[in-house]
Coordinates of C-alpha atoms and ligand atoms in Angstrom, one line a residue:
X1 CA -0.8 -18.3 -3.8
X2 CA 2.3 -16.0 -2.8
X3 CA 5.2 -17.5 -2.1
X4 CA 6.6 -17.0 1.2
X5 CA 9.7 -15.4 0.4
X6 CA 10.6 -14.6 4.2
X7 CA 11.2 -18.8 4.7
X8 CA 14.7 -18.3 3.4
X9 CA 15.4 -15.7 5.8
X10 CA 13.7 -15.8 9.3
X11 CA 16.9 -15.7 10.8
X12 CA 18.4 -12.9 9.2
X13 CA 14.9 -11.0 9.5
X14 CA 14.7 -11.8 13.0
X15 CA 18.4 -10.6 13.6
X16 CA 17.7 -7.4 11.7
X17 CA 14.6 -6.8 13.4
X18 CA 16.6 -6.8 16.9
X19 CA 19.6 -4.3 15.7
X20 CA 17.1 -2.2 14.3
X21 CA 15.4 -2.4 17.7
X22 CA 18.1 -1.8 19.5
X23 CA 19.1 2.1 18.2
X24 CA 16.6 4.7 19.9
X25 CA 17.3 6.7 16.7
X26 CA 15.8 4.0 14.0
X27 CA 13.3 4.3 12.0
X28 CA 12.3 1.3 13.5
X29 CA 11.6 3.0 16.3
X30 CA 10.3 6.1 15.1
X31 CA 8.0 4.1 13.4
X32 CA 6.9 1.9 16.5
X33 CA 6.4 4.8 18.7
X34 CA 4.0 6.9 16.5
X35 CA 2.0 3.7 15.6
X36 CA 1.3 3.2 19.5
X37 CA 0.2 7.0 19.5
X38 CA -2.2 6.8 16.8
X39 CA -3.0 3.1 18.2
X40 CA -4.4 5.0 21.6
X41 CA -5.9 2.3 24.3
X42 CA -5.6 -0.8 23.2
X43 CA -6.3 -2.6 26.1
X44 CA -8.9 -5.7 26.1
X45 CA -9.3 -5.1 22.5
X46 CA -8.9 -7.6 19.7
X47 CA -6.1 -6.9 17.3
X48 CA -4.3 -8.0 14.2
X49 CA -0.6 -7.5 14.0
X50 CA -1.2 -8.1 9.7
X51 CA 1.9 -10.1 8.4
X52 CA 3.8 -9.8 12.0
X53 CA 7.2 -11.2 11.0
X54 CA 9.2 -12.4 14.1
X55 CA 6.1 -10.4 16.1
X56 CA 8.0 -7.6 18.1
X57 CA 4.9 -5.3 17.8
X58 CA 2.4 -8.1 18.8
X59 CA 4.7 -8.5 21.7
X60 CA 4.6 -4.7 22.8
X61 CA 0.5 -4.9 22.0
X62 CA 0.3 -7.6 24.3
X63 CA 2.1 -6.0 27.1
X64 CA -0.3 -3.0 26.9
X65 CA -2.8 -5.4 27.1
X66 CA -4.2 -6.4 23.6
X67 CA -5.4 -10.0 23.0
X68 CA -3.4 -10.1 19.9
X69 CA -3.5 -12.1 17.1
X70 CA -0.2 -12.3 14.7
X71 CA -1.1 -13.3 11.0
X72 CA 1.9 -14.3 8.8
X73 CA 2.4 -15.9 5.6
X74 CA 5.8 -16.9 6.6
X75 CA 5.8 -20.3 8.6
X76 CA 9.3 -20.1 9.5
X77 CA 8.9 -16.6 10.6
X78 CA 5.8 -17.3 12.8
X79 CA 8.1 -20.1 14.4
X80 CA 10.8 -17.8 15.3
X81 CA 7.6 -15.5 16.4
X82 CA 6.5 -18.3 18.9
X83 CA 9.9 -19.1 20.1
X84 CA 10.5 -15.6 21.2
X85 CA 7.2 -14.6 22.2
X86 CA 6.8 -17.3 25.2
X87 CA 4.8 -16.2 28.3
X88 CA 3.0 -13.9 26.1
X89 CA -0.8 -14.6 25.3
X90 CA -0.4 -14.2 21.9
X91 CA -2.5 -16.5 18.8
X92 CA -0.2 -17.5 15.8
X93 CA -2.1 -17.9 12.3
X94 CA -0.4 -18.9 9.1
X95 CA -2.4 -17.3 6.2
X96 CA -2.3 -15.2 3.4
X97 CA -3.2 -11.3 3.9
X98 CA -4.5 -11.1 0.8
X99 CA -7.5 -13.5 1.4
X100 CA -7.3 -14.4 5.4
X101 CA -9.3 -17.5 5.0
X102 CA -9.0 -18.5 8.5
X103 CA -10.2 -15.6 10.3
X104 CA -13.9 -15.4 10.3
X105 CA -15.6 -11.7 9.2
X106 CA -15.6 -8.9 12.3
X107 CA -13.2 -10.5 14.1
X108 CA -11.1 -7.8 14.9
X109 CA -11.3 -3.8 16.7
X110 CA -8.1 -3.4 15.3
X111 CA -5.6 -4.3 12.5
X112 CA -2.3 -3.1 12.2
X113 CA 0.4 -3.5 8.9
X114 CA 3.7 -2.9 9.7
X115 CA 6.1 -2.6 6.8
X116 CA 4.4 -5.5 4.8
X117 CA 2.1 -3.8 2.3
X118 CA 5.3 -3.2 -0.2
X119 CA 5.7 -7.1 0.2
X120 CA 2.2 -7.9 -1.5
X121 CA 1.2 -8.0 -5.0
X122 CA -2.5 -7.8 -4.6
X123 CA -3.1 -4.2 -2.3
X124 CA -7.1 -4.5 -3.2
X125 CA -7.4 -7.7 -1.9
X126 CA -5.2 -7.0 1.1
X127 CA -7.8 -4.2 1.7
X128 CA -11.2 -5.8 1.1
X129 CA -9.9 -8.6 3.6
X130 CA -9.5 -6.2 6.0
X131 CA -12.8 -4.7 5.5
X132 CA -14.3 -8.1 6.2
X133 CA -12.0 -9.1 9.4
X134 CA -12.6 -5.6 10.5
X135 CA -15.6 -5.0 13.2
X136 CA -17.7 -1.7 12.4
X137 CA -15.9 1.1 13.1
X138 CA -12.5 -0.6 13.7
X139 CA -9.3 0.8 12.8
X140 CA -6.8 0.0 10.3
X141 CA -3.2 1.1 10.1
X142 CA -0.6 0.7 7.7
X143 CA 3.2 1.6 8.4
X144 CA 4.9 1.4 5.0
X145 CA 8.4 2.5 3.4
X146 CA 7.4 6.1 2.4
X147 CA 6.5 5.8 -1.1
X148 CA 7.7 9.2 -2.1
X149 CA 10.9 8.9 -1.2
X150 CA 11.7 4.9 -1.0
X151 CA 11.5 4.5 -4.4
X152 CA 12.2 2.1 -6.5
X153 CA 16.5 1.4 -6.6
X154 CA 16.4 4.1 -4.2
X155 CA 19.4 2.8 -2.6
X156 CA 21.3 5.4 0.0
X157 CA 24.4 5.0 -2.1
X158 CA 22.6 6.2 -5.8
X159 CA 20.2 8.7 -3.9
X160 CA 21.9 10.2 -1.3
X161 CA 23.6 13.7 -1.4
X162 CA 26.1 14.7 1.3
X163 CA 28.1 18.0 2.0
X164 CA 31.9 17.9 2.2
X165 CA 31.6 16.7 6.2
X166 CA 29.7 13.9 4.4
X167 CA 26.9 15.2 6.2
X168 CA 23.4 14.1 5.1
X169 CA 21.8 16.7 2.8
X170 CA 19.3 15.6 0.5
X171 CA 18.1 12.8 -1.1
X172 CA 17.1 12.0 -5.5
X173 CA 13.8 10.7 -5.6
X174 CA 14.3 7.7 -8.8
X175 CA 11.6 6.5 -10.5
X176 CA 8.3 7.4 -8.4
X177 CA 5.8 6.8 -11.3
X178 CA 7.4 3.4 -12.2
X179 CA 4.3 1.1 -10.4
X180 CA 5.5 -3.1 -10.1
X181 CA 7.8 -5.0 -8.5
X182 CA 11.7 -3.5 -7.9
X183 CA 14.7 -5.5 -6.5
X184 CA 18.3 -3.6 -5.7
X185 CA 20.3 -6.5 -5.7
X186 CA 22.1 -5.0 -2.9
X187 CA 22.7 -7.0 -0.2
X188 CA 19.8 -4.9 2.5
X189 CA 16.4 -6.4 3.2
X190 CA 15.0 -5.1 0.0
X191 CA 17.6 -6.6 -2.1
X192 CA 17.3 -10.2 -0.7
X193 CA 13.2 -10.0 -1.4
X194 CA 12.3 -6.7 -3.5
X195 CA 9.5 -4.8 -2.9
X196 CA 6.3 -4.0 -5.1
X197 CA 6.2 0.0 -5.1
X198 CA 3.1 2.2 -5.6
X199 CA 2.3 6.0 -5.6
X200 CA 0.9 7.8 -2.6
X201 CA -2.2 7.7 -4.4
X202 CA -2.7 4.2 -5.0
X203 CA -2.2 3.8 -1.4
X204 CA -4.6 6.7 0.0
X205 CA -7.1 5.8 -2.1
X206 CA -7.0 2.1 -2.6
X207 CA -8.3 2.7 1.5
X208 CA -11.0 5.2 0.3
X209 CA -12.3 2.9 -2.4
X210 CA -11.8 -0.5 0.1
X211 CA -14.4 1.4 2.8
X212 CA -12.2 3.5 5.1
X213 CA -12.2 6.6 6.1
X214 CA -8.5 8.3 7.0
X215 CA -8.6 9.6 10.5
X216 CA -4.3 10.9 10.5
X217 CA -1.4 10.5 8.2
X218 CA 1.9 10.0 9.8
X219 CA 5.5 11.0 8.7
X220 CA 8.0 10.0 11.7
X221 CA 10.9 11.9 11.8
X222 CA 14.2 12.6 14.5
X223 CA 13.9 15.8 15.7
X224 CA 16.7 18.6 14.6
X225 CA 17.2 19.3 18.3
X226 CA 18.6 15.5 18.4
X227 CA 22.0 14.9 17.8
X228 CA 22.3 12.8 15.0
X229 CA 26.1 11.1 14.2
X230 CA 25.0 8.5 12.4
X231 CA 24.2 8.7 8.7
X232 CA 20.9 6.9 9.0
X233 CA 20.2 9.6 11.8
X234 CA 20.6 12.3 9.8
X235 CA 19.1 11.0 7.4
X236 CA 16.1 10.3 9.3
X237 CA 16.5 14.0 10.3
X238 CA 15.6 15.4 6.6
X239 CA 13.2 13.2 4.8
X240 CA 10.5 10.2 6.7
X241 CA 11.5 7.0 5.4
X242 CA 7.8 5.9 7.1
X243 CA 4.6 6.8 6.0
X244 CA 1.7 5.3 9.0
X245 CA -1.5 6.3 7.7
X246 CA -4.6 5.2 10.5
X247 CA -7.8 4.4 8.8
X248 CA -11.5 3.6 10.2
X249 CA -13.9 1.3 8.2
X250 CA -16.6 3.7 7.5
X251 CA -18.5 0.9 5.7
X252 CA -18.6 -2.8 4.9
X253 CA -17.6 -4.0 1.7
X254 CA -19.7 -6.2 -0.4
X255 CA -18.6 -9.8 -0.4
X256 CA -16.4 -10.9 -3.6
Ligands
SAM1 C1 9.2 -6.5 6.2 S1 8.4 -7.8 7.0 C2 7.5 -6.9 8.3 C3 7.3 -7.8 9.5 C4 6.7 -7.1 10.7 N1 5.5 -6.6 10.5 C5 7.7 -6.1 11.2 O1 7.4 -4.9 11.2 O2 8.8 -6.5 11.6 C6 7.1 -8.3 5.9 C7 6.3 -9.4 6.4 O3 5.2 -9.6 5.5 C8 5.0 -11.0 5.4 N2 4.2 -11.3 4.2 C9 4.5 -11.1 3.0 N3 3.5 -11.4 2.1 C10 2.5 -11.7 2.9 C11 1.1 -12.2 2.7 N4 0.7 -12.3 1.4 N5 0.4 -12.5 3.7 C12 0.8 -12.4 5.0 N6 2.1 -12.0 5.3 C13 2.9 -11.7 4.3 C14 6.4 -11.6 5.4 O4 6.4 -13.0 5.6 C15 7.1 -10.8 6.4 O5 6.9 -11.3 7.7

């Protein structure tokens, strides 16, 4: 069983969640806007928000209509999700992604994995769940940290490169081929809980091998023509820190 590591911080998740939220420019909310593009109509359809945290994005589903159901491993996060989410028809499950014993098989038209994929050991089993949950035909996204460029101890302060304006020019990619489990240490989200790192391959075809077929690959970025202050803007500006990749199940998996 995994532990769940988000217990020791549901408030500071939830807090970091609503900054994020907060900034147009984020890539929060890069992110969340290109996942409702590639979601399309989602309205009167059954969906997964996979390993929802405090549940912003089941929140925003539900609004537009989705009979949503948010799946967490984290109990305490699911009870800052229900807290915040009253007066929305939303259905709260504690389980584990990687085996989602509580949801019965073709459950779902959609499931959608926002940032969480880097927090599980087991991706194969994470997929061949899915599979099962998934109806015919369903649709499967994944938003993760862009595993070209959010590498392992990528940290802005050892990868960044900045002109004499300290201006945003470039980024080091570190250690890309280094597979496993990375922590910074630093005192950001992925240095209270690490984050297991995998290739752009493993990824792309972990989905091909677990039944799917990739309908788009995503890269959110600001636009140039924006005007970007911030660091983080800029930054956002040159490289995607996101990678959303929307999948279809092509064909069901055989049973472990
Ligand atoms: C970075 S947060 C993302 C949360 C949310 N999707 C969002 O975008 O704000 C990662 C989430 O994955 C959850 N998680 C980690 N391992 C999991 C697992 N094996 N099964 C289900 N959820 C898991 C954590 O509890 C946490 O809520």
């Amino acid at each position: 069983m995994t532990e769940p590591l988000y217990d020791a911080i549901d408030h500071y998740y939830t807090e970091f969640v609503h900054k994020e939220l907060q900034d147009p420019y984020s890539h929060f909310n890069l992110r969340t806007n290109e996942i409702f593009r590639l979601l399309g109509k989602i309205s009167g359809k059954q969906i997964c928000d996979l390993a929802s945290g405090e549940g912003y994005l089941s929140r925003m589903m539900a609004e537009r209509g989705g009979m949503v159901t948010a799946v967490d491993i984290s109990n305490a996060l699911l009870q800052q999700a229900r807290k915040i989410s009253q007066g929305y028809s939303i259905n709260f499950l504690v389980d584990d992604a990687q085996t989602l014993h509580s949801v019965a098989d073709e459950t779902f038209n959609i499931v959608v994995c926002n940032m969480a994929l880097m927090d599980v050991p087991d991706l194969a089993s994470v997929f061949q769940a899915v599979n099962r949950i998934l109806k015919p035909a369903g649709k499967f996204i994944i938003a993760l940290l862009h595993p070209c460029f959010e590498t392992p101890f990528s940290v802005p302060e050892t990868i960044a490169e900045v002109d004499e304006a300290e201006n945003y020019v470039a980024c080091r990619v570190l250690h890309y081929d280094q597979e496993g489990f990375w922590q910074s240490g630093g005192e950001g989200l992925r240095g209270k809980v690490g984050a297991y790192h995998r290739k752009l391959s493993t990824y792309l075809n972990g989905l091909l091998q677990a039944g799917f077929t990739i309908e788009e690959v995503a890269e959110p970025m600001l636009p140039e023509t924006a005007s970007a202050t911030s660091f983080a803007a800029q930054w956002n500006q040159k490289i995607p820190r996101t990678l959303i990749v929307s999948s279809i199940k092509a064909r069901t998996l055989p049973r472990k």
